[in-house]
C-alpha positions as YAML, in Angstrom:
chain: A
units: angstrom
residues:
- id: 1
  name: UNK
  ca: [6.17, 0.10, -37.64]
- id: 2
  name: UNK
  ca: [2.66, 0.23, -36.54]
- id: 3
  name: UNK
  ca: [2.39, -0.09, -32.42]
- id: 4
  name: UNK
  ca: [-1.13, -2.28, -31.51]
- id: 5
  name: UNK
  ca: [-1.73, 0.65, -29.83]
- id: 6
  name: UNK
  ca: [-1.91, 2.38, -32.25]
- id: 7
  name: UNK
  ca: [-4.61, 0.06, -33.76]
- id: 8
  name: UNK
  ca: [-6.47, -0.16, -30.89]
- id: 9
  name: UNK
  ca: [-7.31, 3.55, -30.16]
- id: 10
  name: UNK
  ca: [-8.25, 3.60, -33.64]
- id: 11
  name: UNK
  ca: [-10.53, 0.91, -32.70]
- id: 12
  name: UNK
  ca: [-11.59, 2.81, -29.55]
- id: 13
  name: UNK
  ca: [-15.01, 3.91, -30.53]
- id: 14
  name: UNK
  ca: [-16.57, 0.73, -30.60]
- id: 15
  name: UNK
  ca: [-17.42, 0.91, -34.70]
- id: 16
  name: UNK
  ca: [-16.40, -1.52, -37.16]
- id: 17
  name: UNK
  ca: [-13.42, -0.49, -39.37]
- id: 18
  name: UNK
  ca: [-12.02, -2.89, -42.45]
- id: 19
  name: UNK
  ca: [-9.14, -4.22, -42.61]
- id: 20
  name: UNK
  ca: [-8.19, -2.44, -45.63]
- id: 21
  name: UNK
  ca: [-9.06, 0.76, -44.15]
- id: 22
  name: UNK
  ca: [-6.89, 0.44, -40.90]
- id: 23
  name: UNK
  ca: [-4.14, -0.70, -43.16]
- id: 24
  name: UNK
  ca: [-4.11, 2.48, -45.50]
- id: 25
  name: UNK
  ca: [-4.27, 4.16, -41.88]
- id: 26
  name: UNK
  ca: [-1.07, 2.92, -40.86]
- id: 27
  name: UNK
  ca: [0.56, 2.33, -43.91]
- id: 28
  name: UNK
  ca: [1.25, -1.64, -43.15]
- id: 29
  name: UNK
  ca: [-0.78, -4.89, -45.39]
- id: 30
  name: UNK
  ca: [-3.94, -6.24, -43.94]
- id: 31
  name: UNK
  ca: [-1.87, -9.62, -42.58]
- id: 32
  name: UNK
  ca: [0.16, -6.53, -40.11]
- id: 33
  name: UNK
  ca: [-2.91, -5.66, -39.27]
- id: 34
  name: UNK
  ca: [-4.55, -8.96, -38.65]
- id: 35
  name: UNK
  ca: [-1.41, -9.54, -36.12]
- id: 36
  name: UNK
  ca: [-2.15, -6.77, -34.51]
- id: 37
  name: UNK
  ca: [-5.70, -7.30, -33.84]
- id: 38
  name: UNK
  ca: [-4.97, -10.87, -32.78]
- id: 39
  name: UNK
  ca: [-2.32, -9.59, -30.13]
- id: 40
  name: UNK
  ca: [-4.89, -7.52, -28.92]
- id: 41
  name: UNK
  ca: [-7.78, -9.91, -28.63]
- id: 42
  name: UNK
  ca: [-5.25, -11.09, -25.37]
- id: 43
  name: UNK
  ca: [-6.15, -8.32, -23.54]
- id: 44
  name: UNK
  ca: [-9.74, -7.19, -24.92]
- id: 45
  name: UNK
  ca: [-12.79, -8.71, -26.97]
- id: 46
  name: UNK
  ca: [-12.49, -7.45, -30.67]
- id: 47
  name: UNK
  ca: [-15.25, -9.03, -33.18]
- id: 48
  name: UNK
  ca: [-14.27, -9.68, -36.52]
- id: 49
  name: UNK
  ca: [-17.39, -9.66, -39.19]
- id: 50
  name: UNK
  ca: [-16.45, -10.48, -42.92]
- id: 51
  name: UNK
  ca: [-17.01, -7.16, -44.99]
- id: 52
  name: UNK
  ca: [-17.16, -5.18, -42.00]
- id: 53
  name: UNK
  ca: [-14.30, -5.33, -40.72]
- id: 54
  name: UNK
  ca: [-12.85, -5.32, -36.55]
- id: 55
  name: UNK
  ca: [-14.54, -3.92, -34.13]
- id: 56
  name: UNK
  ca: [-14.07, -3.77, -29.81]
- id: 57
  name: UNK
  ca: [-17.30, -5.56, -27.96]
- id: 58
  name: UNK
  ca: [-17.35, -2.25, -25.94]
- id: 59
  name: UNK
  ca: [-16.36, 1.10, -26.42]
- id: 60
  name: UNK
  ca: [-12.97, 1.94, -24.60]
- id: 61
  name: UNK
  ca: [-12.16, 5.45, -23.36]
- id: 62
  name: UNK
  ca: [-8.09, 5.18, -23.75]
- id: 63
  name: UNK
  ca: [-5.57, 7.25, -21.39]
- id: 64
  name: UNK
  ca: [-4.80, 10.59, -22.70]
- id: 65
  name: UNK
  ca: [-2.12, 12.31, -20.99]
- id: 66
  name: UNK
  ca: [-3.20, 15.60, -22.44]
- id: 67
  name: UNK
  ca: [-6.25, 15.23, -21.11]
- id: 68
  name: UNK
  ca: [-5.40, 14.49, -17.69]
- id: 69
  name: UNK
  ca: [-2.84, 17.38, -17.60]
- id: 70
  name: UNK
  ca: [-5.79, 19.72, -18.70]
- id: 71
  name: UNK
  ca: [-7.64, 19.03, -15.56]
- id: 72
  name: UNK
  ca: [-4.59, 19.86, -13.35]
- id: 73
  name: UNK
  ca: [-4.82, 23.64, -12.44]
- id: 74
  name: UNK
  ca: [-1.52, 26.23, -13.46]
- id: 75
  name: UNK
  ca: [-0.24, 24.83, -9.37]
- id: 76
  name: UNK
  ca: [-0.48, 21.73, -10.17]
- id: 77
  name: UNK
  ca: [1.58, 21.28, -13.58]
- id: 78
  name: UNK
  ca: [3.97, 23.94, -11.95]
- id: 79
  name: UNK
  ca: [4.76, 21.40, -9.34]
- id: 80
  name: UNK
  ca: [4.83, 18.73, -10.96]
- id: 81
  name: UNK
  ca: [8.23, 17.00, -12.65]
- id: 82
  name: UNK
  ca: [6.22, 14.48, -15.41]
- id: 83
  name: UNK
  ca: [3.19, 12.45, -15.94]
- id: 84
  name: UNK
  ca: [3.63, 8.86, -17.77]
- id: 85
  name: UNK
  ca: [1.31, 7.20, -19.31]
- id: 86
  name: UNK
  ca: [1.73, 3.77, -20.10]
- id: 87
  name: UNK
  ca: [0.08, 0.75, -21.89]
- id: 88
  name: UNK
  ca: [0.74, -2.08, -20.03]
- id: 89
  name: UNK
  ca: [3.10, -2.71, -17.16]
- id: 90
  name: UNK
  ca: [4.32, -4.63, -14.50]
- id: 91
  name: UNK
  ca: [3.39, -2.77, -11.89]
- id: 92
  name: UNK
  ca: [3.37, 1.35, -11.83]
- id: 93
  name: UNK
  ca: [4.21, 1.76, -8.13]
- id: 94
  name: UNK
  ca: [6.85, -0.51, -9.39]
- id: 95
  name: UNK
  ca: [8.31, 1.96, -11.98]
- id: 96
  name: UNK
  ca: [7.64, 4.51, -9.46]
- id: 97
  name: UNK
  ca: [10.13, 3.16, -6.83]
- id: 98
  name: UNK
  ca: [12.38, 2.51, -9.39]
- id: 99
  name: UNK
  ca: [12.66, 6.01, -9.89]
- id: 100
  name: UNK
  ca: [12.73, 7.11, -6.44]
- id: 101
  name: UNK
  ca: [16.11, 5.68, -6.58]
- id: 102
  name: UNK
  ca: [17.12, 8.91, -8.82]
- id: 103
  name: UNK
  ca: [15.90, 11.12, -5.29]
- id: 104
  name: UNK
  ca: [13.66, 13.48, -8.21]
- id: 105
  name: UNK
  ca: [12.58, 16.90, -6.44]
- id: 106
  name: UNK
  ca: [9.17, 17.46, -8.47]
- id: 107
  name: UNK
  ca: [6.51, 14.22, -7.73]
- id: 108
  name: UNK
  ca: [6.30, 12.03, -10.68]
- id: 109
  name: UNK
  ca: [3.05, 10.45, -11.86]
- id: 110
  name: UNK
  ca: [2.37, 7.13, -13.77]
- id: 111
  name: UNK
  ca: [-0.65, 6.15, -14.91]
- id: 112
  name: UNK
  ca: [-1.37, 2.07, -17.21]
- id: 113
  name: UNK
  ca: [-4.15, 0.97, -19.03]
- id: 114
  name: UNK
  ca: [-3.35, -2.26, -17.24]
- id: 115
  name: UNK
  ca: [-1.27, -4.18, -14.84]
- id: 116
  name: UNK
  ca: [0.23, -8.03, -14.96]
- id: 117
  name: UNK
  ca: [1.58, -7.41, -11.78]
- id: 118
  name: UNK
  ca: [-0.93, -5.09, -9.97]
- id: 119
  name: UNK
  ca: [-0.46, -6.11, -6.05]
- id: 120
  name: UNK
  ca: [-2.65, -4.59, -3.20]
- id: 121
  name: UNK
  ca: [-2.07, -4.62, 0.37]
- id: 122
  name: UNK
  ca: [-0.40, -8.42, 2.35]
- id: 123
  name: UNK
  ca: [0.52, -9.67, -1.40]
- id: 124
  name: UNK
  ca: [-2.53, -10.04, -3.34]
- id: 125
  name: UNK
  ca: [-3.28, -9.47, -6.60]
- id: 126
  name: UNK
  ca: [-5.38, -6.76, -7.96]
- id: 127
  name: UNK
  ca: [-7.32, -7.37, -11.28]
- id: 128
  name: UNK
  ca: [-6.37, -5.18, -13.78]
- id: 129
  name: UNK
  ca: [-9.07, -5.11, -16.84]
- id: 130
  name: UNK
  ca: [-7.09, -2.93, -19.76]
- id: 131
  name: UNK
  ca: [-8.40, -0.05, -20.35]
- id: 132
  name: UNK
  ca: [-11.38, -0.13, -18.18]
- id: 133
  name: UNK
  ca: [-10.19, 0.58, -14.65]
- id: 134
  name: UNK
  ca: [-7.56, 3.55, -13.03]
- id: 135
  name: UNK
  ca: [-4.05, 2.28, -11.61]
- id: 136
  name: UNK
  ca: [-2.05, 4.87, -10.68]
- id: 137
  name: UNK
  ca: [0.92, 6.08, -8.92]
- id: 138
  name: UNK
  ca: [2.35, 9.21, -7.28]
- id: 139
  name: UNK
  ca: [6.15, 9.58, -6.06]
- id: 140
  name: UNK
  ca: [6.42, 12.66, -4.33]
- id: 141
  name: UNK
  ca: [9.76, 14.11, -2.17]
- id: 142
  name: UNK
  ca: [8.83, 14.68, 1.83]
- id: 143
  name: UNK
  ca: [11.62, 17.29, 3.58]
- id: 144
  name: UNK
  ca: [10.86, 14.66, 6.47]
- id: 145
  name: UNK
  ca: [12.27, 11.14, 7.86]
- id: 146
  name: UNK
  ca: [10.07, 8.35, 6.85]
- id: 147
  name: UNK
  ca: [8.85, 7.42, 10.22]
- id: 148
  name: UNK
  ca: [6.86, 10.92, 10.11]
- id: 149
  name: UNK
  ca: [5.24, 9.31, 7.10]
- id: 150
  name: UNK
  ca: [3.50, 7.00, 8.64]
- id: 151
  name: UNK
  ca: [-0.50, 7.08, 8.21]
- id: 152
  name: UNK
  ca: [-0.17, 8.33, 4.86]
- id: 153
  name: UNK
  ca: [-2.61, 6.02, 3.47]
- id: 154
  name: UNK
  ca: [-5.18, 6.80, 5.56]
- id: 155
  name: UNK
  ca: [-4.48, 10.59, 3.93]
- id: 156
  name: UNK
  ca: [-4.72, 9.08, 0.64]
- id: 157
  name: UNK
  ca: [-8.04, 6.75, 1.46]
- id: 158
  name: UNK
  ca: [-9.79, 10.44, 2.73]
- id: 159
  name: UNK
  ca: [-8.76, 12.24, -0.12]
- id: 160
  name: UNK
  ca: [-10.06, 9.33, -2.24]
- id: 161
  name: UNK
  ca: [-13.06, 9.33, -0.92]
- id: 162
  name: UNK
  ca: [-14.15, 13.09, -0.92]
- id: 163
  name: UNK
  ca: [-13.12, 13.00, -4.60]
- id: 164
  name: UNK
  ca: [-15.83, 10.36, -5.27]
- id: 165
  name: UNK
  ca: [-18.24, 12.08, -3.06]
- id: 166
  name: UNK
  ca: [-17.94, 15.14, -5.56]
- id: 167
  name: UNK
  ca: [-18.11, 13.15, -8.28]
- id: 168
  name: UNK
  ca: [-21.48, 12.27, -7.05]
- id: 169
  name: UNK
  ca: [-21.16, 8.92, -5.09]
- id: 170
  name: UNK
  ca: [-22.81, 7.59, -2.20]
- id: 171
  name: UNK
  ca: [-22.66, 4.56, -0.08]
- id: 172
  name: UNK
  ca: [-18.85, 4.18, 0.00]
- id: 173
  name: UNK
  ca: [-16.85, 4.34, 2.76]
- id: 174
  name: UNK
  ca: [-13.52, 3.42, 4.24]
- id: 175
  name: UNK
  ca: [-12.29, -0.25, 5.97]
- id: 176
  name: UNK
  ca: [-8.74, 0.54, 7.83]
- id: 177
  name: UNK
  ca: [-6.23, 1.08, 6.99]
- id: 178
  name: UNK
  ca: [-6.63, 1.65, 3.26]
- id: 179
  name: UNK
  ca: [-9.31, 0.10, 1.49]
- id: 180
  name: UNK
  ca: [-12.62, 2.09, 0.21]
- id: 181
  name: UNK
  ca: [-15.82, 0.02, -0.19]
- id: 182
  name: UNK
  ca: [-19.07, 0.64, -1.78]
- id: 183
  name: UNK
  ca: [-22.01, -1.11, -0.28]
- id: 184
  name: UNK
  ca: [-19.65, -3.23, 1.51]
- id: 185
  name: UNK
  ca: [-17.89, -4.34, -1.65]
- id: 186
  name: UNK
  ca: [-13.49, -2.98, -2.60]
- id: 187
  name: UNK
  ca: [-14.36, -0.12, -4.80]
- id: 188
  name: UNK
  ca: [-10.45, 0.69, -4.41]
- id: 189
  name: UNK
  ca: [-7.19, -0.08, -2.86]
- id: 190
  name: UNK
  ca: [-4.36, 1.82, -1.29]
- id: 191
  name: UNK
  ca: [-0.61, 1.00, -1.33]
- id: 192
  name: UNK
  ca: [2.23, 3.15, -0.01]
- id: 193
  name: UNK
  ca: [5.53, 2.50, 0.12]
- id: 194
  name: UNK
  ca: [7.94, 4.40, 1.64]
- id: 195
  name: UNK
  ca: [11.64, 4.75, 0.73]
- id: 196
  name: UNK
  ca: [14.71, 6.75, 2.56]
- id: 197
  name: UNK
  ca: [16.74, 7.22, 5.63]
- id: 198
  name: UNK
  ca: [15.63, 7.54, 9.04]
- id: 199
  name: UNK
  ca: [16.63, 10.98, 9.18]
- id: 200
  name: UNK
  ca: [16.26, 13.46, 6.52]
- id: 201
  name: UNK
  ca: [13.95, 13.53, 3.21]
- id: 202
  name: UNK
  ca: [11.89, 10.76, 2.16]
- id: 203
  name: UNK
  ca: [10.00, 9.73, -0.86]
- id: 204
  name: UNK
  ca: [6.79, 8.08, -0.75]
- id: 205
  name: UNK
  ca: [4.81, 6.26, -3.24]
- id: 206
  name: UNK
  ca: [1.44, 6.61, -2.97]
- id: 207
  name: UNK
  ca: [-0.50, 3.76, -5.74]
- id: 208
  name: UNK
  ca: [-4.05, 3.83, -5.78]
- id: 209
  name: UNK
  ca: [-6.52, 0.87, -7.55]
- id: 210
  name: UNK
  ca: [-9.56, 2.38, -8.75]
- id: 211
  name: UNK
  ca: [-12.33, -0.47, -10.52]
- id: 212
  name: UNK
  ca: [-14.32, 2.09, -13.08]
- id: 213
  name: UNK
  ca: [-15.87, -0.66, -15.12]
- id: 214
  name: UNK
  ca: [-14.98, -4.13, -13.73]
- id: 215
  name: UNK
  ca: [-16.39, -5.56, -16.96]
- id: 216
  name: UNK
  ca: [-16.17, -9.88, -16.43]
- id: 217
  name: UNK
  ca: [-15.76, -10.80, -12.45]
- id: 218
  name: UNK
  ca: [-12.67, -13.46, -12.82]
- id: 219
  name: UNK
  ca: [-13.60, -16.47, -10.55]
- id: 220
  name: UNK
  ca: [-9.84, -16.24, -8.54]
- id: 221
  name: UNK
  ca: [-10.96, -13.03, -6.78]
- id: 222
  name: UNK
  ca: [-11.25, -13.85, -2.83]
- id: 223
  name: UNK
  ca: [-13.15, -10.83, -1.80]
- id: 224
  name: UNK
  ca: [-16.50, -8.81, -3.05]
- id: 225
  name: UNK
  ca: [-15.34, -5.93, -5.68]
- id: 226
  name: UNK
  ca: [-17.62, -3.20, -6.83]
- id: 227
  name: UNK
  ca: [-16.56, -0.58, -9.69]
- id: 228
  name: UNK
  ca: [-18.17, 2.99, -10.63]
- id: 229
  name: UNK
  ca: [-20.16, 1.86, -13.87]
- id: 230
  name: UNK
  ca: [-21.89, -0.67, -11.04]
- id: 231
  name: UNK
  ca: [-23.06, 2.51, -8.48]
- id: 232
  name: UNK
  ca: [-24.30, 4.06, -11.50]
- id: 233
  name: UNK
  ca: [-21.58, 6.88, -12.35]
- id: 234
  name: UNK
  ca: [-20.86, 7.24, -16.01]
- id: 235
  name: UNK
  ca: [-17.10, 9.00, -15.60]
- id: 236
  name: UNK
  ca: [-14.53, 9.72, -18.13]
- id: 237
  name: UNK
  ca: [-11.41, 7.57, -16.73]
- id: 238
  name: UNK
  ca: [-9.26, 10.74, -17.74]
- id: 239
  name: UNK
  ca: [-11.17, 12.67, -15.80]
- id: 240
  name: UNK
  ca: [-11.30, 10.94, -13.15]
- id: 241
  name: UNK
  ca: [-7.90, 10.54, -13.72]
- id: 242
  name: UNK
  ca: [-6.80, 14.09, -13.89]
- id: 243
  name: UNK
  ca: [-9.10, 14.91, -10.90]
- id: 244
  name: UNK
  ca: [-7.14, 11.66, -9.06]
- id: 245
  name: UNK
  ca: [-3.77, 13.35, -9.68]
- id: 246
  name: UNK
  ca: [-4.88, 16.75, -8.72]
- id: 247
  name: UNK
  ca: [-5.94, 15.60, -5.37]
- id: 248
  name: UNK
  ca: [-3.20, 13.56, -4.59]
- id: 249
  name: UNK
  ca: [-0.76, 16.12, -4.89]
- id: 250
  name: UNK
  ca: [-2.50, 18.67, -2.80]
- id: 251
  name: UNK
  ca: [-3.08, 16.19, 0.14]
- id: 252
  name: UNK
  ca: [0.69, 15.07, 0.16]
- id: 253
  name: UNK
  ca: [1.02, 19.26, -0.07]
- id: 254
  name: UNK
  ca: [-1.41, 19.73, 3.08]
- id: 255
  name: UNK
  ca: [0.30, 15.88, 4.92]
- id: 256
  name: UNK
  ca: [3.72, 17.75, 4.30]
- id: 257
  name: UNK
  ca: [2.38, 21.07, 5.90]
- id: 258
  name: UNK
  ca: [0.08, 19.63, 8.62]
- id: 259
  name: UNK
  ca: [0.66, 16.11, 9.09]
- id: 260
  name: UNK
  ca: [-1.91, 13.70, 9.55]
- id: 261
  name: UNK
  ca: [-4.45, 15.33, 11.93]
- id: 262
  name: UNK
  ca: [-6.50, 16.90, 9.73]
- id: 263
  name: UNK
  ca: [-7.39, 13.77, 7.76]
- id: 264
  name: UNK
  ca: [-8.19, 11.86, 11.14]
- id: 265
  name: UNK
  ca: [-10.19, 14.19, 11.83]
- id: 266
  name: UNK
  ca: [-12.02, 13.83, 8.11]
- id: 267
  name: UNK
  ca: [-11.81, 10.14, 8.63]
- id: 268
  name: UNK
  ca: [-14.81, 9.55, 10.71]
- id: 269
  name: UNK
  ca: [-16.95, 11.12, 8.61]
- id: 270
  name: UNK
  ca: [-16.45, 7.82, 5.83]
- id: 271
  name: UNK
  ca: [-15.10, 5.51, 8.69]
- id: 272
  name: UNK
  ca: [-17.41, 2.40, 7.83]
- id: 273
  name: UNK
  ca: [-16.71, 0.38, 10.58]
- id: 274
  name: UNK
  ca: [-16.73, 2.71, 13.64]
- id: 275
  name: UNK
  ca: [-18.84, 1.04, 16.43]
- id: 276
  name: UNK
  ca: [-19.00, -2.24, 14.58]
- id: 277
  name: UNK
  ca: [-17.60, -5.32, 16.11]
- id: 278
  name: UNK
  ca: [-14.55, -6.59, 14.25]
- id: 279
  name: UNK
  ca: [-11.61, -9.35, 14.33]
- id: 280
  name: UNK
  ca: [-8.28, -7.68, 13.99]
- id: 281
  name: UNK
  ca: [-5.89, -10.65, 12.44]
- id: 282
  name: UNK
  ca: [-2.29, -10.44, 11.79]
- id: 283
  name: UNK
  ca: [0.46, -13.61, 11.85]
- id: 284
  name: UNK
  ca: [0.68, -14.76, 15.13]
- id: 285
  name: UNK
  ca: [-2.33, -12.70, 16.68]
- id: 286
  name: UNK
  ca: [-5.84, -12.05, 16.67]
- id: 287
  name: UNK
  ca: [-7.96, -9.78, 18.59]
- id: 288
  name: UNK
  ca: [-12.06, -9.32, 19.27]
- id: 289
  name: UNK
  ca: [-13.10, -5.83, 19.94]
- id: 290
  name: UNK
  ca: [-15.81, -2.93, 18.88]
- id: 291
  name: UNK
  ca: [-13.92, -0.14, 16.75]
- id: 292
  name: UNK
  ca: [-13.51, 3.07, 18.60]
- id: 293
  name: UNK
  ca: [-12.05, 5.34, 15.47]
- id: 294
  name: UNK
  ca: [-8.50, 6.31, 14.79]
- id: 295
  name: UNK
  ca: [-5.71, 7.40, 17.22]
- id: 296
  name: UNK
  ca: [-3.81, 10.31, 16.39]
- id: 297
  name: UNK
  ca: [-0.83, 9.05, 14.36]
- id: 298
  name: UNK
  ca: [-3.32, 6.87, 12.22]
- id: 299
  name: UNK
  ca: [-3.73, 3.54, 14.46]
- id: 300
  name: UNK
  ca: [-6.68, 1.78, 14.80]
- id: 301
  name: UNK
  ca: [-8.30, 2.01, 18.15]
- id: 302
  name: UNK
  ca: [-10.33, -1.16, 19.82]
- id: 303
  name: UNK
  ca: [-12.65, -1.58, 22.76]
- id: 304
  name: UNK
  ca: [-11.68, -4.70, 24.09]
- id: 305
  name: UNK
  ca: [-12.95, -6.19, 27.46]
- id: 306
  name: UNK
  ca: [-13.82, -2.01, 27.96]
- id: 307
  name: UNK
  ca: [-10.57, -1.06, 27.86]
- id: 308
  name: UNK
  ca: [-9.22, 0.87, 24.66]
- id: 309
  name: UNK
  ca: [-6.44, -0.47, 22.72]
- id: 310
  name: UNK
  ca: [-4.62, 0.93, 19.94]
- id: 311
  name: UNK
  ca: [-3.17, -0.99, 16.57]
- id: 312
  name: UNK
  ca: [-1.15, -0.07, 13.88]
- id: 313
  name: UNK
  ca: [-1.15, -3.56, 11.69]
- id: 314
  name: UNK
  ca: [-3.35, -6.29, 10.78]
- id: 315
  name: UNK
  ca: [-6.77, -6.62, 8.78]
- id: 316
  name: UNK
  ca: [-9.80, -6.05, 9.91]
- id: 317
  name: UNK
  ca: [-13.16, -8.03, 9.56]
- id: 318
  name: UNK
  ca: [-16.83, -7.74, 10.90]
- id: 319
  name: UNK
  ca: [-17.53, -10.19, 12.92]
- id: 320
  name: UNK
  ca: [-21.25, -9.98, 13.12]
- id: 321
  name: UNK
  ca: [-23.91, -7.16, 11.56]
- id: 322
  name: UNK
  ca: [-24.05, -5.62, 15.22]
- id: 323
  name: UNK
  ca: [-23.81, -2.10, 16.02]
- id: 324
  name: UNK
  ca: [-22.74, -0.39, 18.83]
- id: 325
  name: UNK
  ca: [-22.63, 3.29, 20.30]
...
């Protein structure tokens, strides 16, 4: 039986095909493929013209796990235990905890064209275009309790944004503890969630949100979003995915061998709101102060009332456009 997929990465390259055509294709009648098209018109716009058949409103560039393995280097594949790559899902740091549970030795990778439960950081929900956008997920094994796992993120959120920068990005920066912005607007969001025993290994999952091309804005989104296409990159989502995975495994490598240091140190260098005056909010508390950078183990440090204080939760927001050395 013919999978919509199937359908719709023949209908990937944004030119009309008949329906008589995609039928002889797949071996199915033109009422098969009719369903198929009208499944698909849930998650993307398809135009229908009589005697020309369907075509997609845009062009999509579809996940090929092929291709993102090719961009991994002999290291990488070596290390790794499997990339997945999915059509639509839940969640993939979802599937990816769910297979923590099996305690796997070699990280795992999932990659979805889209996401009806995509959450970022304090609950919300992240918008998850199909095919247009990069959700992804890395569970990898740490010979170390989970509490020496904390400031991972802000690993991640560095090694994030030197891959942009050498994709050829500029203006974006990072908001603590794991958001990256571009021109003051998400670009992409960090979640990591940590599973094991206070003592002895632990996995980590490590899911990053990454807006390519937002396409259509929905009105529910609460925040200012920005996406690649937007800054003016034109990027191949699989190789930007493939690049993505590559650098995620060698900073858990380098966290696993160094800890978090290094990356504090790389921090400053994107931190966005370093000498800005910010609210830190969190249930049941709220603090005023001027942020002063990171403190070693990944906390973020405030001047308030000129005395330096250091935080580990909460979100942060500007409080007024006023800078500060």
């Amino acid at each position: 039986m013919t999978d919509v997929t199937e359908v719709l990465r023949a209908l990937s390259d944004g030119r009309f095909h008949s329906g008589e055509d995609l039928a002889a294709l797949f071996g199915c009648s033109r009422s098969a493929v009719w369903k198929h098209v009208r499944r698909l018109r849930e998650h993307v716009a398809i135009d229908a013209v009589t005697g020309r058949g369907y075509r997609l409103a845009e062009p999509l560039e579809l996940l090929d796990r092929e291709v993102i393995l090719d961009c991994l280097d002999e290291r990488h594949r070596a290390c790794l235990g499997d990339c997945h790559v999915m059509d639509i899902v839940s969640s993939t740091n979802e599937l990816a905890m769910q297979a923590s549970g099996q305690a796997p030795r070699k990280p795992r990778i999932w990659f979805a064209e889209s996401q009806t439960g995509g959450r970022g950081r304090r609950g919300r929900s992240w918008h998850s275009p199909y095919g247009r956008n990069l959700y992804f997920s890395l569970l990898y094994r740490f010979d170390a309790p989970m509490h020496q796992l904390a400031g991972l993120s802000i690993a991640a959120g560095v090694e994030l944004a030197t891959l942009l920068s050498t994709l050829g990005l500029q203006g974006h920066g990072l908001k603590w503890p794991n958001d990256l912005l571009w021109q003051g607007r998400k670009l992409a969001g960090i979640l990591v969630e940590v599973s094991g025993e206070s003592e002895g290994s632990a996995h980590a999952v490590i899911g990053i949100g990454l807006n390519i091309d937002l396409g259509e804005i929905p009105a529910w989104l609460d925040q200012p979003v920005s996406c690649l296409k937007e800054a003016g990159l034109d990027v191949s989502r699989n190789r930007v995915a493939g690049q993505l995975a590559a650098g995620m495994l060698d900073m858990c490598a380098r966290f696993a061998e160094q800890g978090l240091q290094p990356f504090v140190d790389r921090w400053g260098g994107y931190d966005l709101y370093r000498g800005k005056r910010v609210r830190l909010s969190a249930p049941g508390l709220q603090h005023d102060g001027i942020v002063a950078g990171l403190s070693p183990d990944g906390g973020v440090v405030l001047t308030i009332d000129g005395k330096r204080r250091v935080f580990h939760g909460g979100e942060l927001s500007l409080r007024t456009g006023e800078r500060h050395g």
